[in-house]
Amino acid sequence: MTTENAELTTEEVLRRDIPWETYMTTKLITGTGLQLLRRYDKKAESYKAQLLDDDGPGYVRVFVTILRDIFKEETVEYVLALIDELLTANPKRARLFHDESLADEDTYEPFLRLLWKGNWFIQEKSCKILSLIVSARPNVQNVVDANGDASSSKRTLTTMENVLNGLVDWLCAQLRKPSHPSCSIPSAINSLATLLKEPVVRRSFVQDDGVKLLVPLISPASTQQSIQLLYETCLCVWLLSYYEPAIEYLATSRALPRLIEVVKGSTKEKVVRVVILTLRNLLARGSFGAQMVDLDVLQIVQSLKVQAWSDEDLLDALNQLEGGLKANIKKLSSYDKYKQEVLLGSLDWSPMHKDPLFWKENITCFEENGFQ
């Protein structure tokens, strides 16, 4: 994938003059489309806002038609920049793409196709726009039906499942082999932090082996940019901590020790909050409770509790985590701990295990399961 034009900005692209009349003479846009474009293009923000209020779906139709039928890179970039501009000014405008008058229009297909085409500007804007449109759709539960009832259309429209799976494929591809050296990973994580709220996306992400791509990104951060990336990565892990197949993968990875390193070294409340909420979710799952006891999470939680946090959710989660860890310590007898360490091949020969009383009390336990 090319990284040419990687540093282009929306503002720079919008300074171009696009010869819309030429496209009408070659029948790539209609007379009505040309009229709408002339009325909208190069006008003041407030005037464009009024036009979108009056006939938003009409403008969406023109923009989507251009992206579907015109392949000239400069024009594709320009229309993506126009859409990016209107959505940045008011993200609620993403709902315009779901207007009933567009039921026969495949509003997703051009963006899905452009994810894999052209330069980084085109890919990144397509991903951003698609993520916003997907998140703004009405009736989030109805995952498969995207652009109205496909069966009543003349052609098969892209289903929501196609869109979500296509987005996940592209996002995982960016995490594996970035198209842009410094922008791909932050852009992909930013989109995932929104999209992983969707059950279909969680399933697709785990099937695509995406969880392991997040783990290396869980590490203490210092710059503002890297703190935001860390926060959004931890947000992804928190969303995945509600999904059983993802939890199973997290249990076999280095995610837990990395999350603990982050919470020990972070002063940013939003980062601490999302990690503590994740630990609270994982505490009762599989061997996470015992691992947290081994990693001295109780001590960390107690030192965090004495700090002046303003977030009520964080304080509640710290209290719940403390209570759960204390219960785990009580439940984990010294023999259970010894057995777990032996089975995991990580025996820590602590003073407790050198105590004759430990052997005296647990001698019969060693005879269980044929002296396993």
PDB file of C-alpha atoms in Angstrom, residues 219-231 266-268:
ATOM      1  CA  SER A 219       2.734  -0.323  27.812  1.00  0.00           C
ATOM      2  CA  PRO A 220       3.388   2.772  29.980  1.00  0.00           C
ATOM      3  CA  ALA A 221       3.267   6.028  27.997  1.00  0.00           C
ATOM      4  CA  SER A 222       4.727   9.489  28.546  1.00  0.00           C
ATOM      5  CA  THR A 223       3.825  11.826  25.663  1.00  0.00           C
ATOM      6  CA  GLN A 224       0.281  13.164  25.202  1.00  0.00           C
ATOM      7  CA  GLN A 225      -0.027  11.307  21.884  1.00  0.00           C
ATOM      8  CA  SER A 226       1.141   7.977  23.310  1.00  0.00           C
ATOM      9  CA  ILE A 227      -1.088   8.380  26.402  1.00  0.00           C
ATOM     10  CA  GLN A 228      -4.136   8.746  24.124  1.00  0.00           C
ATOM     11  CA  LEU A 229      -3.113   5.637  22.148  1.00  0.00           C
ATOM     12  CA  LEU A 230      -2.599   3.711  25.405  1.00  0.00           C
ATOM     13  CA  TYR A 231      -5.985   4.873  26.733  1.00  0.00           C
ATOM     14  CA  SER A 266       0.119   6.056  35.135  1.00  0.00           C
ATOM     15  CA  THR A 267      -1.087   9.307  36.682  1.00  0.00           C
ATOM     16  CA  LYS A 268      -3.805   9.884  34.072  1.00  0.00           C
TER      17      LYS A 268
END
